[in-house]
Amino acid sequence: MLVAGNWKMNTDIKAAVELASAVVEAVGDSGKVGVAVCPPYISLSSVNDVLSGSKSKIKLGAQTMHHQEKGAFTGEVSASMLVSVGCSYVILGHSERRQYFGETDQGVNNKIFMALSCGLTPIVCVGETLSEREGGNEQSVVESQVQEALQDVEIEKASQLVVAYEPVWAIGTGLTATPEQAQEMHAFIRTLLVEQYDNIGNKIHILYGGSMKPANALELMQNKDVDGGLIGGASLKAPDFAAIVEAAKSV
Ligand code: PGA
């Protein structure tokens, strides 16, 4: 189980430090559940200080990165820079990156290679829009996202991957996939991962994201192929985030 908080473009440095401290306190011993927080770039260093200065096992993640090692890419941040600031995870291909910043499956694929080569665990986001679901195309959309993002990613690296199914219509909308809808898609993604990676595909964490909150976390995570959550809104409230971690512990 893995529970990761995506703080998106929220919290200045002071607020990020306060939130990170509150999360450490509220989560306490996370047991076998992996926990990560992904603040904005400018707060990574300060949040890393909070996490590494505590007894907590909470890891640090970033929300995106550039696929090149270094160079003239104004405004961008590389995988090795993220490692140097203490990151273990990086979210790649979030639907907001795809929607507002033109990120493509090919681009996500490039980033996955760079993240893996630097030792970062990529959290690779996939998910259909409402019109794609209404048109009955949700599986074909997710299939091509998974296959293109993971194209040529070798089996030796596969155990370092995390996939997040985030139906776009459920992100920040208050709408959540039903446990049945989530399990159906997660099982489908599992099949794709097993096709590509044999038994290792069974071990890759598949997170659910999209308005996961304390009230629905348990029923979502109780499904066989739901291995945790990628949490947006509810990760900005330490007690809510901690309650989701608690739900993951009980599964
Ligand atoms: P949400 O966001 O929990 O606010 O719906 C999830 C995400 O975008 O990762």
PDB file of C-alpha atoms and ligand atoms in Angstrom:
ATOM      1  CA  MET A   1       0.000   0.000   0.000  1.00  0.00           C
ATOM      2  CA  LEU A   2       1.161   3.500  -0.820  1.00  0.00           C
ATOM      3  CA  VAL A   3      -0.570   6.779  -0.017  1.00  0.00           C
ATOM      4  CA  ALA A   4       0.846   9.868  -1.719  1.00  0.00           C
ATOM      5  CA  GLY A   5      -0.298  13.458  -1.295  1.00  0.00           C
ATOM      6  CA  ASN A   6      -0.213  15.743  -4.317  1.00  0.00           C
ATOM      7  CA  TRP A   7      -0.261  19.272  -2.948  1.00  0.00           C
ATOM      8  CA  LYS A   8      -0.416  20.753  -6.477  1.00  0.00           C
ATOM      9  CA  MET A   9       0.147  24.552  -6.585  1.00  0.00           C
ATOM     10  CA  ASN A  10      -0.778  25.092  -2.943  1.00  0.00           C
ATOM     11  CA  THR A  11       1.244  26.222   0.096  1.00  0.00           C
ATOM     12  CA  ASP A  12       4.062  28.746   0.211  1.00  0.00           C
ATOM     13  CA  ILE A  13       7.189  27.647   2.071  1.00  0.00           C
ATOM     14  CA  LYS A  14       5.852  28.522   5.518  1.00  0.00           C
ATOM     15  CA  ALA A  15       2.539  26.771   4.909  1.00  0.00           C
ATOM     16  CA  ALA A  16       4.306  23.757   3.422  1.00  0.00           C
ATOM     17  CA  VAL A  17       6.518  23.380   6.489  1.00  0.00           C
ATOM     18  CA  GLU A  18       3.465  23.673   8.742  1.00  0.00           C
ATOM     19  CA  LEU A  19       1.521  21.136   6.710  1.00  0.00           C
ATOM     20  CA  ALA A  20       4.453  18.710   6.570  1.00  0.00           C
ATOM     21  CA  SER A  21       4.912  18.963  10.344  1.00  0.00           C
ATOM     22  CA  ALA A  22       1.208  18.398  10.892  1.00  0.00           C
ATOM     23  CA  VAL A  23       1.244  15.389   8.539  1.00  0.00           C
ATOM     24  CA  VAL A  24       4.224  13.849  10.365  1.00  0.00           C
ATOM     25  CA  GLU A  25       2.409  14.287  13.667  1.00  0.00           C
ATOM     26  CA  ALA A  26      -0.975  13.050  12.446  1.00  0.00           C
ATOM     27  CA  VAL A  27       0.319  10.034  10.506  1.00  0.00           C
ATOM     28  CA  GLY A  28       2.656   8.785  13.238  1.00  0.00           C
ATOM     29  CA  ASP A  29       3.764   5.221  12.596  1.00  0.00           C
ATOM     30  CA  SER A  30       2.596   4.315   9.115  1.00  0.00           C
ATOM     31  CA  GLY A  31       3.512   0.640   9.589  1.00  0.00           C
ATOM     32  CA  LYS A  32       3.789  -1.199   6.300  1.00  0.00           C
ATOM     33  CA  VAL A  33       2.078   1.583   4.362  1.00  0.00           C
ATOM     34  CA  GLY A  34       4.377   3.728   2.256  1.00  0.00           C
ATOM     35  CA  VAL A  35       3.566   7.425   2.572  1.00  0.00           C
ATOM     36  CA  ALA A  36       4.783  10.342   0.464  1.00  0.00           C
ATOM     37  CA  VAL A  37       4.054  14.041   0.151  1.00  0.00           C
ATOM     38  CA  CYS A  38       4.619  16.013  -3.057  1.00  0.00           C
ATOM     39  CA  PRO A  39       4.840  19.759  -2.369  1.00  0.00           C
ATOM     40  CA  PRO A  40       5.649  22.445  -4.952  1.00  0.00           C
ATOM     41  CA  TYR A  41       9.287  22.622  -6.060  1.00  0.00           C
ATOM     42  CA  ILE A  42      10.163  25.649  -3.945  1.00  0.00           C
ATOM     43  CA  SER A  43       9.215  23.841  -0.735  1.00  0.00           C
ATOM     44  CA  LEU A  44      10.937  20.528  -1.414  1.00  0.00           C
ATOM     45  CA  SER A  45      14.052  21.454   0.515  1.00  0.00           C
ATOM     46  CA  SER A  46      12.208  22.778   3.565  1.00  0.00           C
ATOM     47  CA  VAL A  47       9.797  19.845   3.632  1.00  0.00           C
ATOM     48  CA  ASN A  48      12.747  17.475   3.300  1.00  0.00           C
ATOM     49  CA  ASP A  49      14.229  19.070   6.424  1.00  0.00           C
ATOM     50  CA  VAL A  50      10.968  18.442   8.284  1.00  0.00           C
ATOM     51  CA  LEU A  51      10.755  14.814   7.170  1.00  0.00           C
ATOM     52  CA  SER A  52      14.402  13.916   7.684  1.00  0.00           C
ATOM     53  CA  GLY A  53      14.429  15.633  11.057  1.00  0.00           C
ATOM     54  CA  SER A  54      11.575  13.451  12.289  1.00  0.00           C
ATOM     55  CA  LYS A  55      11.246   9.749  13.040  1.00  0.00           C
ATOM     56  CA  SER A  56       8.670   9.498  10.309  1.00  0.00           C
ATOM     57  CA  LYS A  57       9.176   7.242   7.274  1.00  0.00           C
ATOM     58  CA  ILE A  58       7.279   9.677   5.057  1.00  0.00           C
ATOM     59  CA  LYS A  59       9.050  10.182   1.747  1.00  0.00           C
ATOM     60  CA  LEU A  60       9.342  13.233  -0.446  1.00  0.00           C
ATOM     61  CA  GLY A  61       8.090  13.473  -4.020  1.00  0.00           C
ATOM     62  CA  ALA A  62       7.873  16.078  -6.778  1.00  0.00           C
ATOM     63  CA  GLN A  63       4.959  16.793  -9.077  1.00  0.00           C
ATOM     64  CA  THR A  64       6.798  16.705 -12.398  1.00  0.00           C
ATOM     65  CA  MET A  65      10.311  17.000 -13.876  1.00  0.00           C
ATOM     66  CA  HIS A  66      12.097  17.463 -17.195  1.00  0.00           C
ATOM     67  CA  HIS A  67      13.274  14.429 -19.146  1.00  0.00           C
ATOM     68  CA  GLN A  68      16.747  15.767 -19.985  1.00  0.00           C
ATOM     69  CA  GLU A  69      19.714  15.528 -17.676  1.00  0.00           C
ATOM     70  CA  LYS A  70      20.583  19.245 -17.801  1.00  0.00           C
ATOM     71  CA  GLY A  71      20.889  22.149 -20.174  1.00  0.00           C
ATOM     72  CA  ALA A  72      19.142  25.178 -21.616  1.00  0.00           C
ATOM     73  CA  PHE A  73      15.586  24.444 -20.514  1.00  0.00           C
ATOM     74  CA  THR A  74      14.585  27.611 -18.717  1.00  0.00           C
ATOM     75  CA  GLY A  75      12.326  27.031 -15.759  1.00  0.00           C
ATOM     76  CA  GLU A  76      12.761  23.278 -15.684  1.00  0.00           C
ATOM     77  CA  VAL A  77      14.058  20.890 -13.038  1.00  0.00           C
ATOM     78  CA  SER A  78      15.862  17.596 -13.679  1.00  0.00           C
ATOM     79  CA  ALA A  79      15.559  14.197 -12.031  1.00  0.00           C
ATOM     80  CA  SER A  80      19.023  14.403 -10.485  1.00  0.00           C
ATOM     81  CA  MET A  81      18.128  17.784  -8.971  1.00  0.00           C
ATOM     82  CA  LEU A  82      15.087  16.168  -7.392  1.00  0.00           C
ATOM     83  CA  VAL A  83      17.247  13.403  -5.964  1.00  0.00           C
ATOM     84  CA  SER A  84      19.659  16.017  -4.597  1.00  0.00           C
ATOM     85  CA  VAL A  85      16.847  17.747  -2.699  1.00  0.00           C
ATOM     86  CA  GLY A  86      15.741  14.472  -1.136  1.00  0.00           C
ATOM     87  CA  CYS A  87      13.007  13.200  -3.444  1.00  0.00           C
ATOM     88  CA  SER A  88      12.224   9.501  -3.739  1.00  0.00           C
ATOM     89  CA  TYR A  89       9.148   9.883  -5.948  1.00  0.00           C
ATOM     90  CA  VAL A  90       8.024  11.962  -8.889  1.00  0.00           C
ATOM     91  CA  ILE A  91       4.482  12.207 -10.248  1.00  0.00           C
ATOM     92  CA  LEU A  92       4.538  11.936 -14.053  1.00  0.00           C
ATOM     93  CA  GLY A  93       1.789  12.535 -16.593  1.00  0.00           C
ATOM     94  CA  HIS A  94      -0.750  13.959 -14.177  1.00  0.00           C
ATOM     95  CA  SER A  95      -3.888  14.884 -16.108  1.00  0.00           C
ATOM     96  CA  GLU A  96      -3.379  18.557 -15.215  1.00  0.00           C
ATOM     97  CA  ARG A  97       0.066  18.400 -16.822  1.00  0.00           C
ATOM     98  CA  ARG A  98      -1.487  16.764 -19.870  1.00  0.00           C
ATOM     99  CA  GLN A  99      -4.391  19.222 -20.023  1.00  0.00           C
ATOM    100  CA  TYR A 100      -2.648  22.534 -19.302  1.00  0.00           C
ATOM    101  CA  PHE A 101       0.971  21.905 -20.244  1.00  0.00           C
ATOM    102  CA  GLY A 102       0.717  19.716 -23.294  1.00  0.00           C
ATOM    103  CA  GLU A 103       2.289  16.647 -21.754  1.00  0.00           C
ATOM    104  CA  THR A 104       2.013  13.565 -23.965  1.00  0.00           C
ATOM    105  CA  ASP A 105       2.407   9.829 -23.484  1.00  0.00           C
ATOM    106  CA  GLN A 106       5.677  10.042 -25.415  1.00  0.00           C
ATOM    107  CA  GLY A 107       6.885  12.796 -23.092  1.00  0.00           C
ATOM    108  CA  VAL A 108       5.888  10.738 -20.064  1.00  0.00           C
ATOM    109  CA  ASN A 109       7.807   7.797 -21.512  1.00  0.00           C
ATOM    110  CA  ASN A 110      10.962   9.931 -21.829  1.00  0.00           C
ATOM    111  CA  LYS A 111      10.577  11.147 -18.272  1.00  0.00           C
ATOM    112  CA  ILE A 112      10.098   7.630 -16.902  1.00  0.00           C
ATOM    113  CA  PHE A 113      13.457   6.552 -18.341  1.00  0.00           C
ATOM    114  CA  MET A 114      15.239   9.521 -16.779  1.00  0.00           C
ATOM    115  CA  ALA A 115      13.477   9.148 -13.416  1.00  0.00           C
ATOM    116  CA  LEU A 116      14.335   5.452 -13.213  1.00  0.00           C
ATOM    117  CA  SER A 117      17.941   5.997 -14.203  1.00  0.00           C
ATOM    118  CA  CYS A 118      18.303   8.471 -11.317  1.00  0.00           C
ATOM    119  CA  GLY A 119      16.657   6.130  -8.824  1.00  0.00           C
ATOM    120  CA  LEU A 120      13.386   8.036  -8.529  1.00  0.00           C
ATOM    121  CA  THR A 121      10.139   6.079  -8.360  1.00  0.00           C
ATOM    122  CA  PRO A 122       7.782   7.485 -10.988  1.00  0.00           C
ATOM    123  CA  ILE A 123       4.081   7.621 -10.146  1.00  0.00           C
ATOM    124  CA  VAL A 124       2.702   7.354 -13.669  1.00  0.00           C
ATOM    125  CA  CYS A 125      -0.797   8.824 -13.975  1.00  0.00           C
ATOM    126  CA  VAL A 126      -3.375   7.595 -16.467  1.00  0.00           C
ATOM    127  CA  GLY A 127      -7.115   8.102 -16.744  1.00  0.00           C
ATOM    128  CA  GLU A 128      -9.961   8.919 -19.083  1.00  0.00           C
ATOM    129  CA  THR A 129     -12.085  12.053 -19.390  1.00  0.00           C
ATOM    130  CA  LEU A 130     -15.827  12.063 -18.831  1.00  0.00           C
ATOM    131  CA  SER A 131     -16.607  12.113 -22.553  1.00  0.00           C
ATOM    132  CA  GLU A 132     -14.245   9.208 -23.137  1.00  0.00           C
ATOM    133  CA  ARG A 133     -16.045   7.200 -20.450  1.00  0.00           C
ATOM    134  CA  GLU A 134     -19.468   8.193 -21.738  1.00  0.00           C
ATOM    135  CA  GLY A 135     -18.375   7.061 -25.170  1.00  0.00           C
ATOM    136  CA  GLY A 136     -17.375   3.680 -23.740  1.00  0.00           C
ATOM    137  CA  ASN A 137     -13.727   4.299 -24.571  1.00  0.00           C
ATOM    138  CA  GLU A 138     -12.245   4.353 -21.080  1.00  0.00           C
ATOM    139  CA  GLN A 139     -10.348   1.089 -21.437  1.00  0.00           C
ATOM    140  CA  SER A 140      -8.896   1.857 -24.847  1.00  0.00           C
ATOM    141  CA  VAL A 141      -7.762   5.297 -23.645  1.00  0.00           C
ATOM    142  CA  VAL A 142      -6.102   3.892 -20.536  1.00  0.00           C
ATOM    143  CA  GLU A 143      -4.598   1.014 -22.507  1.00  0.00           C
ATOM    144  CA  SER A 144      -2.829   3.336 -24.917  1.00  0.00           C
ATOM    145  CA  GLN A 145      -1.684   5.627 -22.088  1.00  0.00           C
ATOM    146  CA  VAL A 146      -0.181   2.705 -20.164  1.00  0.00           C
ATOM    147  CA  GLN A 147       1.396   1.081 -23.196  1.00  0.00           C
ATOM    148  CA  GLU A 148       2.875   4.267 -24.630  1.00  0.00           C
ATOM    149  CA  ALA A 149       4.120   5.548 -21.261  1.00  0.00           C
ATOM    150  CA  LEU A 150       5.801   2.223 -20.480  1.00  0.00           C
ATOM    151  CA  GLN A 151       7.060   1.476 -23.963  1.00  0.00           C
ATOM    152  CA  ASP A 152      10.495  -0.171 -23.825  1.00  0.00           C
ATOM    153  CA  VAL A 153      10.731   0.257 -20.045  1.00  0.00           C
ATOM    154  CA  GLU A 154      12.628  -2.886 -19.148  1.00  0.00           C
ATOM    155  CA  ILE A 155      11.429  -5.624 -16.881  1.00  0.00           C
ATOM    156  CA  GLU A 156      14.485  -5.132 -14.641  1.00  0.00           C
ATOM    157  CA  LYS A 157      13.161  -1.672 -13.753  1.00  0.00           C
ATOM    158  CA  ALA A 158       9.500  -2.595 -13.569  1.00  0.00           C
ATOM    159  CA  SER A 159       9.392  -3.199  -9.843  1.00  0.00           C
ATOM    160  CA  GLN A 160      10.318   0.479  -9.339  1.00  0.00           C
ATOM    161  CA  LEU A 161       7.171   1.666 -11.122  1.00  0.00           C
ATOM    162  CA  VAL A 162       3.959   2.944  -9.566  1.00  0.00           C
ATOM    163  CA  VAL A 163       0.858   3.558 -11.684  1.00  0.00           C
ATOM    164  CA  ALA A 164      -2.010   5.846 -10.617  1.00  0.00           C
ATOM    165  CA  TYR A 165      -5.451   5.496 -12.179  1.00  0.00           C
ATOM    166  CA  GLU A 166      -6.992   8.933 -11.994  1.00  0.00           C
ATOM    167  CA  PRO A 167     -10.251   9.297 -13.903  1.00  0.00           C
ATOM    168  CA  VAL A 168     -10.130  12.940 -15.002  1.00  0.00           C
ATOM    169  CA  TRP A 169     -13.828  13.393 -14.231  1.00  0.00           C
ATOM    170  CA  ALA A 170     -13.180  12.541 -10.574  1.00  0.00           C
ATOM    171  CA  ILE A 171     -10.229  14.882  -9.953  1.00  0.00           C
ATOM    172  CA  GLY A 172     -11.119  17.825  -7.763  1.00  0.00           C
ATOM    173  CA  THR A 173     -14.792  17.429  -8.663  1.00  0.00           C
ATOM    174  CA  GLY A 174     -16.050  15.629  -5.574  1.00  0.00           C
ATOM    175  CA  LEU A 175     -17.104  12.796  -7.881  1.00  0.00           C
ATOM    176  CA  THR A 176     -15.402   9.516  -7.117  1.00  0.00           C
ATOM    177  CA  ALA A 177     -15.282   6.324  -9.114  1.00  0.00           C
ATOM    178  CA  THR A 178     -17.395   3.689  -7.408  1.00  0.00           C
ATOM    179  CA  PRO A 179     -15.374   0.874  -5.852  1.00  0.00           C
ATOM    180  CA  GLU A 180     -16.601  -1.333  -8.728  1.00  0.00           C
ATOM    181  CA  GLN A 181     -15.510   1.146 -11.406  1.00  0.00           C
ATOM    182  CA  ALA A 182     -12.132   1.541  -9.720  1.00  0.00           C
ATOM    183  CA  GLN A 183     -11.562  -2.202  -9.324  1.00  0.00           C
ATOM    184  CA  GLU A 184     -12.625  -2.864 -12.921  1.00  0.00           C
ATOM    185  CA  MET A 185     -10.098  -0.399 -14.307  1.00  0.00           C
ATOM    186  CA  HIS A 186      -7.368  -1.395 -11.870  1.00  0.00           C
ATOM    187  CA  ALA A 187      -7.813  -5.054 -12.847  1.00  0.00           C
ATOM    188  CA  PHE A 188      -7.589  -4.013 -16.488  1.00  0.00           C
ATOM    189  CA  ILE A 189      -4.375  -2.070 -15.830  1.00  0.00           C
ATOM    190  CA  ARG A 190      -3.059  -5.096 -13.908  1.00  0.00           C
ATOM    191  CA  THR A 191      -3.640  -7.263 -16.978  1.00  0.00           C
ATOM    192  CA  LEU A 192      -1.656  -4.817 -19.110  1.00  0.00           C
ATOM    193  CA  LEU A 193       1.197  -4.788 -16.585  1.00  0.00           C
ATOM    194  CA  VAL A 194       1.263  -8.586 -16.371  1.00  0.00           C
ATOM    195  CA  GLU A 195       1.269  -8.828 -20.183  1.00  0.00           C
ATOM    196  CA  GLN A 196       4.350  -6.632 -20.247  1.00  0.00           C
ATOM    197  CA  TYR A 197       6.124  -7.713 -17.072  1.00  0.00           C
ATOM    198  CA  ASP A 198       4.831 -11.199 -16.207  1.00  0.00           C
ATOM    199  CA  ASN A 199       4.622 -11.773 -12.484  1.00  0.00           C
ATOM    200  CA  ILE A 200       6.318  -8.463 -11.642  1.00  0.00           C
ATOM    201  CA  GLY A 201       3.201  -6.800 -13.010  1.00  0.00           C
ATOM    202  CA  ASN A 202       1.310  -8.298 -10.078  1.00  0.00           C
ATOM    203  CA  LYS A 203       3.554  -6.466  -7.639  1.00  0.00           C
ATOM    204  CA  ILE A 204       3.422  -2.991  -9.178  1.00  0.00           C
ATOM    205  CA  HIS A 205       1.365  -0.655  -6.994  1.00  0.00           C
ATOM    206  CA  ILE A 206      -1.701   0.740  -8.747  1.00  0.00           C
ATOM    207  CA  LEU A 207      -3.021   3.771  -6.858  1.00  0.00           C
ATOM    208  CA  TYR A 208      -6.469   5.293  -7.220  1.00  0.00           C
ATOM    209  CA  GLY A 209      -6.768   9.076  -7.450  1.00  0.00           C
ATOM    210  CA  GLY A 210      -9.789  11.306  -7.802  1.00  0.00           C
ATOM    211  CA  SER A 211     -11.552  12.785  -4.768  1.00  0.00           C
ATOM    212  CA  MET A 212     -10.308  10.086  -2.428  1.00  0.00           C
ATOM    213  CA  LYS A 213     -11.118  11.144   1.119  1.00  0.00           C
ATOM    214  CA  PRO A 214     -11.548   9.575   4.560  1.00  0.00           C
ATOM    215  CA  ALA A 215     -15.190   8.747   3.813  1.00  0.00           C
ATOM    216  CA  ASN A 216     -14.463   6.649   0.723  1.00  0.00           C
ATOM    217  CA  ALA A 217     -10.819   5.576   1.100  1.00  0.00           C
ATOM    218  CA  LEU A 218     -11.462   2.256   2.780  1.00  0.00           C
ATOM    219  CA  GLU A 219     -14.076   0.992   0.344  1.00  0.00           C
ATOM    220  CA  LEU A 220     -11.824   1.935  -2.561  1.00  0.00           C
ATOM    221  CA  MET A 221      -8.661   0.417  -1.108  1.00  0.00           C
ATOM    222  CA  GLN A 222     -10.380  -2.792  -0.059  1.00  0.00           C
ATOM    223  CA  ASN A 223     -10.495  -3.773  -3.709  1.00  0.00           C
ATOM    224  CA  LYS A 224      -7.972  -6.376  -4.739  1.00  0.00           C
ATOM    225  CA  ASP A 225      -6.128  -4.257  -7.290  1.00  0.00           C
ATOM    226  CA  VAL A 226      -6.298  -0.892  -5.518  1.00  0.00           C
ATOM    227  CA  ASP A 227      -2.941  -0.588  -3.769  1.00  0.00           C
ATOM    228  CA  GLY A 228      -3.309   2.877  -2.286  1.00  0.00           C
ATOM    229  CA  GLY A 229      -4.176   6.410  -3.266  1.00  0.00           C
ATOM    230  CA  LEU A 230      -2.882   9.574  -4.892  1.00  0.00           C
ATOM    231  CA  ILE A 231      -4.611  12.272  -2.905  1.00  0.00           C
ATOM    232  CA  GLY A 232      -5.108  15.879  -3.994  1.00  0.00           C
ATOM    233  CA  GLY A 233      -7.530  18.025  -1.983  1.00  0.00           C
ATOM    234  CA  ALA A 234      -7.644  15.805   1.097  1.00  0.00           C
ATOM    235  CA  SER A 235      -3.832  15.793   1.339  1.00  0.00           C
ATOM    236  CA  LEU A 236      -3.916  19.484   2.259  1.00  0.00           C
ATOM    237  CA  LYS A 237      -5.615  18.637   5.560  1.00  0.00           C
ATOM    238  CA  ALA A 238      -3.303  16.632   7.811  1.00  0.00           C
ATOM    239  CA  PRO A 239      -6.108  14.846   9.725  1.00  0.00           C
ATOM    240  CA  ASP A 240      -7.821  13.796   6.477  1.00  0.00           C
ATOM    241  CA  PHE A 241      -4.583  12.592   4.930  1.00  0.00           C
ATOM    242  CA  ALA A 242      -3.731  10.688   8.108  1.00  0.00           C
ATOM    243  CA  ALA A 243      -7.185   9.094   8.126  1.00  0.00           C
ATOM    244  CA  ILE A 244      -6.575   7.821   4.598  1.00  0.00           C
ATOM    245  CA  VAL A 245      -3.220   6.365   5.682  1.00  0.00           C
ATOM    246  CA  GLU A 246      -5.035   4.742   8.603  1.00  0.00           C
ATOM    247  CA  ALA A 247      -7.554   3.207   6.186  1.00  0.00           C
ATOM    248  CA  ALA A 248      -4.662   1.834   4.103  1.00  0.00           C
ATOM    249  CA  LYS A 249      -3.127   0.299   7.232  1.00  0.00           C
ATOM    250  CA  SER A 250      -6.331  -1.543   7.995  1.00  0.00           C
ATOM    251  CA  VAL A 251      -6.582  -3.235   4.589  1.00  0.00           C
TER     252      VAL A 251
HETATM  253  P1  PGA B   1      -8.210  15.186  -5.839  1.00  0.00           P
HETATM  254  O1  PGA B   1      -6.917  15.149  -6.770  1.00  0.00           O
HETATM  255  O2  PGA B   1      -7.971  14.207  -4.726  1.00  0.00           O
HETATM  256  O3  PGA B   1      -8.293  16.621  -5.364  1.00  0.00           O
HETATM  257  O4  PGA B   1      -9.377  14.802  -6.691  1.00  0.00           O
HETATM  258  C1  PGA B   1      -6.251  13.931  -7.045  1.00  0.00           C
HETATM  259  C2  PGA B   1      -5.096  14.193  -7.954  1.00  0.00           C
HETATM  260  O5  PGA B   1      -5.198  15.040  -8.850  1.00  0.00           O
HETATM  261  O6  PGA B   1      -4.021  13.564  -7.812  1.00  0.00           O
END
